[in-house]
Amino acid sequence: MPTFGVSNTGVPGIAATHNLIPLPRHGEGDSGHGTLTAARLWELFAPRLGAGDRVRVAKDGRNYVRRDERDLTTRLPAHVAAVFVYHHGMTNLLPADFDTGKAVAAGAPDPAALVEAEAADFAALICSLGGECFSDVSPNGGRHVYVLWQKKVSYGETRRLGEALARRYVTFDPSPVQNCSEGLIRPPGSWHRRGGYQQLADDLDTALWVVDHPNGPEVWSGLVDALQPELEAAELPGWKPTQGNRTQTTKEPGPRAAEWAKDEQGEVWHPRADGPLPRLSPRLELIACTGRYDARQYGSPSEARQAVVAGALACGWRLADVAGRMRAGDWPAFVAFYDRYKDDAERLKALRADWKNAHLWIAERESGREVHTRERTHRGVRHLQVEGVPVEVRPPTTDDEGIGELQKTRAWYSALVVAVRLARWKGKKACTIRRVLLAMLKAAQLSRSTTIAFGVRHLALLACLDESTVAKTLKLLRQEADPFIDWVAEHRGERADVYRLIVPAAYAEAAAWRRWQAGRLGGIHPVFRVLGPAAAFVYEQLGIEPIRTVDLPYLCGLSDTTTDKGLKILGEFGMAERTPRGWVRGPVDPLVVADQLGVPELVVEIVKKYRKQREEYKAYLKIVEVLEPTFDDPEDTSFPVEVYAVLGPPAWMEAEPHGPPWSSWSPIMGAREF
């Protein structure tokens, strides 16, 4: 991520004082367009920047009311006027509004200077990504930076970028992009309520050139990547705009490294002032007491558990305080997170390990290193529990490589979303194909690589399908004319088939203009083995923001009838709720529903079967090695015919031409580790 932006420590200031708004690229001085009066600027820019054909005026200089709306023309209105950012929920403009009022609220000694510096910083960021932008300045020192796109972008994506920028810059006002029907921006030439008008801060020829040469998908993609930490933070449940400053999310303050100490038991803690033990945030209290957490923020109960531990440590708790809460029964759900450990001693040992991990995480954040719970920093082979599935993962060799691969998986997912909404696959097989591809995506994100080698049984558990169905679907997918997956290598011995996720040419543009997806992607929660794919795909789309019923079929890629069926199922179990503004995820956690339906026991039985088959296959391989220790052709992945003639494969293998039951099962975790 480029090192631009304002520090998020809360202290007003800029991160890079040397970033300046780019100099004109097409000459300076008078461009031959005549005197740059307000009317001339409005004539040149308002029709090109405004979405639709309407403009709204504020006769009192401040309030834009609907009755004062009129046609957008090249003639400058007599009052303060603003153009619309969106038209039918789409826009090709990102208006970055830097407001002196927010600088004043932040306590800046020179509000106009802070606004100028942050506007220049944002402009430099766009230029560093290979993009173009221009800016104007108002009489009170406020500034607008205009970034135009070749392709219209949806309201939701533009709003997310605006809110992420509000987290990065103290003076950024996200309101122009936060309202789909009422989002407004004063273009160059518009009158200002304090007198004067919006004047260009760049050369006129440069500004016109930028308008005529909008930015492509590479700039959009780069901006999404640059704002990834802010985008992630903006998706947290506690996020909300503050009154006079940047938007924030509620979180526990991290202690400084110099303030760490050790208690009587030798455990690290953050000394605090005398008084009652500080309370955790409501979000963490809810997790500890009820076990409910936002699945978009935490990928598993283990991560939710770790968040509670980290929050307690950051608030000045000691390890003994947390252990005391567990023994007293104040946090029943938190205790349940440790149920898989056989006794109190084992649970305390696990809690101590979590405490040390929390200390490391907070210390890294204090040192300035970006650490995100979604992307783990472990090295070497990792044995994970993913939605009840034990998985062995070998991550990329470097963090940069892993981040790049994760970005590719999100682009691949964007292409998949477009393919689903354009009905690339039809009939009953469509849902099966989607489930398999989502399982492949989950495997890629776990591996932090678009090249994966997960066996069909691993994929079957992630897709909530039978392994033979997964094998047939993979064969179908790799034979498509413009496929989503590339078959890199065939299985050999204990090695599984190797696949690579690729973006089909038909959806390359959609992948380039990829949208931001919060949290972990891919996979199907085991509860949908019982609830069905319709409920799974509807639940995938639901979140904190309400979605209208009429929009859900398109977003889910399902028919109206199937969508209604999915909503009905989710509603019966409290996993979906209807609000006045639309549908949102319900308060009931999928784990609770899974327990009610006996899903954990079902998954355990399936895994036991797979483990047995795995042992049979390993024994078979040992016999093969004795009879045929070497293969004549290293490229030949099949066993010699004479070996089959002597031994014959296990009975269950004859019905499975897709290869061995490859997996490296770790011990089965507790029933709640979905």
mmCIF file with all atom_site columns, C-alpha atoms in Angstrom, residues 435-504:
data_model
loop_
_atom_site.group_PDB
_atom_site.id
_atom_site.type_symbol
_atom_site.label_atom_id
_atom_site.label_alt_id
_atom_site.label_comp_id
_atom_site.label_asym_id
_atom_site.label_entity_id
_atom_site.label_seq_id
_atom_site.pdbx_PDB_ins_code
_atom_site.Cartn_x
_atom_site.Cartn_y
_atom_site.Cartn_z
_atom_site.occupancy
_atom_site.B_iso_or_equiv
_atom_site.pdbx_formal_charge
_atom_site.auth_seq_id
_atom_site.auth_comp_id
_atom_site.auth_asym_id
_atom_site.auth_atom_id
_atom_site.pdbx_PDB_model_num
ATOM 1  C CA . ARG A 1 435 ? -20.791 -24.357 -4.512  1.00 0.00 ? 435 ARG A CA 1
ATOM 2  C CA . VAL A 1 436 ? -17.720 -26.050 -5.950  1.00 0.00 ? 436 VAL A CA 1
ATOM 3  C CA . LEU A 1 437 ? -16.248 -22.773 -7.173  1.00 0.00 ? 437 LEU A CA 1
ATOM 4  C CA . LEU A 1 438 ? -16.853 -21.152 -3.776  1.00 0.00 ? 438 LEU A CA 1
ATOM 5  C CA . ALA A 1 439 ? -15.056 -24.083 -2.172  1.00 0.00 ? 439 ALA A CA 1
ATOM 6  C CA . MET A 1 440 ? -12.131 -23.526 -4.563  1.00 0.00 ? 440 MET A CA 1
ATOM 7  C CA . LEU A 1 441 ? -12.124 -19.860 -3.581  1.00 0.00 ? 441 LEU A CA 1
ATOM 8  C CA . LYS A 1 442 ? -12.048 -20.758 0.129   1.00 0.00 ? 442 LYS A CA 1
ATOM 9  C CA . ALA A 1 443 ? -9.122  -23.107 -0.529  1.00 0.00 ? 443 ALA A CA 1
ATOM 10 C CA . ALA A 1 444 ? -7.287  -20.343 -2.407  1.00 0.00 ? 444 ALA A CA 1
ATOM 11 C CA . GLN A 1 445 ? -7.796  -17.847 0.404   1.00 0.00 ? 445 GLN A CA 1
ATOM 12 C CA . LEU A 1 446 ? -6.592  -20.342 2.995   1.00 0.00 ? 446 LEU A CA 1
ATOM 13 C CA . SER A 1 447 ? -3.524  -21.096 0.901   1.00 0.00 ? 447 SER A CA 1
ATOM 14 C CA . ARG A 1 448 ? -3.067  -17.413 0.048   1.00 0.00 ? 448 ARG A CA 1
ATOM 15 C CA . SER A 1 449 ? -2.477  -18.556 -3.493  1.00 0.00 ? 449 SER A CA 1
ATOM 16 C CA . THR A 1 450 ? -4.529  -18.958 -6.649  1.00 0.00 ? 450 THR A CA 1
ATOM 17 C CA . THR A 1 451 ? -2.802  -22.314 -7.204  1.00 0.00 ? 451 THR A CA 1
ATOM 18 C CA . ILE A 1 452 ? -4.302  -24.912 -4.896  1.00 0.00 ? 452 ILE A CA 1
ATOM 19 C CA . ALA A 1 453 ? -3.945  -28.640 -4.268  1.00 0.00 ? 453 ALA A CA 1
ATOM 20 C CA . PHE A 1 454 ? -6.922  -29.549 -2.103  1.00 0.00 ? 454 PHE A CA 1
ATOM 21 C CA . GLY A 1 455 ? -8.366  -33.021 -2.514  1.00 0.00 ? 455 GLY A CA 1
ATOM 22 C CA . VAL A 1 456 ? -11.966 -33.528 -3.536  1.00 0.00 ? 456 VAL A CA 1
ATOM 23 C CA . ARG A 1 457 ? -12.894 -34.488 0.017   1.00 0.00 ? 457 ARG A CA 1
ATOM 24 C CA . HIS A 1 458 ? -11.612 -31.223 1.412   1.00 0.00 ? 458 HIS A CA 1
ATOM 25 C CA . LEU A 1 459 ? -13.501 -29.381 -1.304  1.00 0.00 ? 459 LEU A CA 1
ATOM 26 C CA . ALA A 1 460 ? -16.594 -31.506 -0.701  1.00 0.00 ? 460 ALA A CA 1
ATOM 27 C CA . LEU A 1 461 ? -16.649 -30.491 2.962   1.00 0.00 ? 461 LEU A CA 1
ATOM 28 C CA . LEU A 1 462 ? -16.176 -26.834 2.078   1.00 0.00 ? 462 LEU A CA 1
ATOM 29 C CA . ALA A 1 463 ? -18.932 -27.034 -0.574  1.00 0.00 ? 463 ALA A CA 1
ATOM 30 C CA . CYS A 1 464 ? -21.303 -29.206 1.519   1.00 0.00 ? 464 CYS A CA 1
ATOM 31 C CA . LEU A 1 465 ? -21.479 -31.748 -1.300  1.00 0.00 ? 465 LEU A CA 1
ATOM 32 C CA . ASP A 1 466 ? -20.634 -35.383 -1.910  1.00 0.00 ? 466 ASP A CA 1
ATOM 33 C CA . GLU A 1 467 ? -17.033 -35.942 -3.023  1.00 0.00 ? 467 GLU A CA 1
ATOM 34 C CA . SER A 1 468 ? -18.074 -37.719 -6.216  1.00 0.00 ? 468 SER A CA 1
ATOM 35 C CA . THR A 1 469 ? -20.256 -34.726 -7.145  1.00 0.00 ? 469 THR A CA 1
ATOM 36 C CA . VAL A 1 470 ? -17.301 -32.413 -6.627  1.00 0.00 ? 470 VAL A CA 1
ATOM 37 C CA . ALA A 1 471 ? -15.078 -34.601 -8.807  1.00 0.00 ? 471 ALA A CA 1
ATOM 38 C CA . LYS A 1 472 ? -17.598 -34.638 -11.672 1.00 0.00 ? 472 LYS A CA 1
ATOM 39 C CA . THR A 1 473 ? -18.138 -30.891 -11.386 1.00 0.00 ? 473 THR A CA 1
ATOM 40 C CA . LEU A 1 474 ? -14.388 -30.184 -11.494 1.00 0.00 ? 474 LEU A CA 1
ATOM 41 C CA . LYS A 1 475 ? -14.097 -32.244 -14.648 1.00 0.00 ? 475 LYS A CA 1
ATOM 42 C CA . LEU A 1 476 ? -16.973 -30.286 -16.176 1.00 0.00 ? 476 LEU A CA 1
ATOM 43 C CA . LEU A 1 477 ? -15.483 -26.931 -15.197 1.00 0.00 ? 477 LEU A CA 1
ATOM 44 C CA . ARG A 1 478 ? -12.015 -27.603 -16.563 1.00 0.00 ? 478 ARG A CA 1
ATOM 45 C CA . GLN A 1 479 ? -13.512 -28.650 -19.914 1.00 0.00 ? 479 GLN A CA 1
ATOM 46 C CA . GLU A 1 480 ? -15.370 -25.358 -20.409 1.00 0.00 ? 480 GLU A CA 1
ATOM 47 C CA . ALA A 1 481 ? -14.371 -23.190 -23.360 1.00 0.00 ? 481 ALA A CA 1
ATOM 48 C CA . ASP A 1 482 ? -13.544 -20.141 -21.229 1.00 0.00 ? 482 ASP A CA 1
ATOM 49 C CA . PRO A 1 483 ? -12.962 -21.743 -17.823 1.00 0.00 ? 483 PRO A CA 1
ATOM 50 C CA . PHE A 1 484 ? -12.662 -20.415 -14.300 1.00 0.00 ? 484 PHE A CA 1
ATOM 51 C CA . ILE A 1 485 ? -10.113 -23.069 -13.330 1.00 0.00 ? 485 ILE A CA 1
ATOM 52 C CA . ASP A 1 486 ? -7.028  -24.488 -15.013 1.00 0.00 ? 486 ASP A CA 1
ATOM 53 C CA . TRP A 1 487 ? -6.011  -28.102 -14.385 1.00 0.00 ? 487 TRP A CA 1
ATOM 54 C CA . VAL A 1 488 ? -2.287  -27.712 -13.701 1.00 0.00 ? 488 VAL A CA 1
ATOM 55 C CA . ALA A 1 489 ? -1.245  -31.235 -12.662 1.00 0.00 ? 489 ALA A CA 1
ATOM 56 C CA . GLU A 1 490 ? -2.903  -34.604 -12.184 1.00 0.00 ? 490 GLU A CA 1
ATOM 57 C CA . HIS A 1 491 ? -2.834  -36.424 -8.859  1.00 0.00 ? 491 HIS A CA 1
ATOM 58 C CA . ARG A 1 492 ? 0.057   -38.773 -8.154  1.00 0.00 ? 492 ARG A CA 1
ATOM 59 C CA . GLY A 1 493 ? 0.443   -40.915 -5.074  1.00 0.00 ? 493 GLY A CA 1
ATOM 60 C CA . GLU A 1 494 ? -0.647  -38.855 -2.087  1.00 0.00 ? 494 GLU A CA 1
ATOM 61 C CA . ARG A 1 495 ? -0.570  -35.638 -4.096  1.00 0.00 ? 495 ARG A CA 1
ATOM 62 C CA . ALA A 1 496 ? -3.924  -34.200 -5.101  1.00 0.00 ? 496 ALA A CA 1
ATOM 63 C CA . ASP A 1 497 ? -4.844  -32.634 -8.425  1.00 0.00 ? 497 ASP A CA 1
ATOM 64 C CA . VAL A 1 498 ? -3.432  -29.130 -8.728  1.00 0.00 ? 498 VAL A CA 1
ATOM 65 C CA . TYR A 1 499 ? -5.690  -26.348 -10.001 1.00 0.00 ? 499 TYR A CA 1
ATOM 66 C CA . ARG A 1 500 ? -5.210  -22.653 -10.645 1.00 0.00 ? 500 ARG A CA 1
ATOM 67 C CA . LEU A 1 501 ? -7.958  -20.046 -10.477 1.00 0.00 ? 501 LEU A CA 1
ATOM 68 C CA . ILE A 1 502 ? -8.086  -18.021 -13.691 1.00 0.00 ? 502 ILE A CA 1
ATOM 69 C CA . VAL A 1 503 ? -10.350 -15.194 -14.810 1.00 0.00 ? 503 VAL A CA 1
ATOM 70 C CA . PRO A 1 504 ? -12.216 -16.056 -18.032 1.00 0.00 ? 504 PRO A CA 1
#
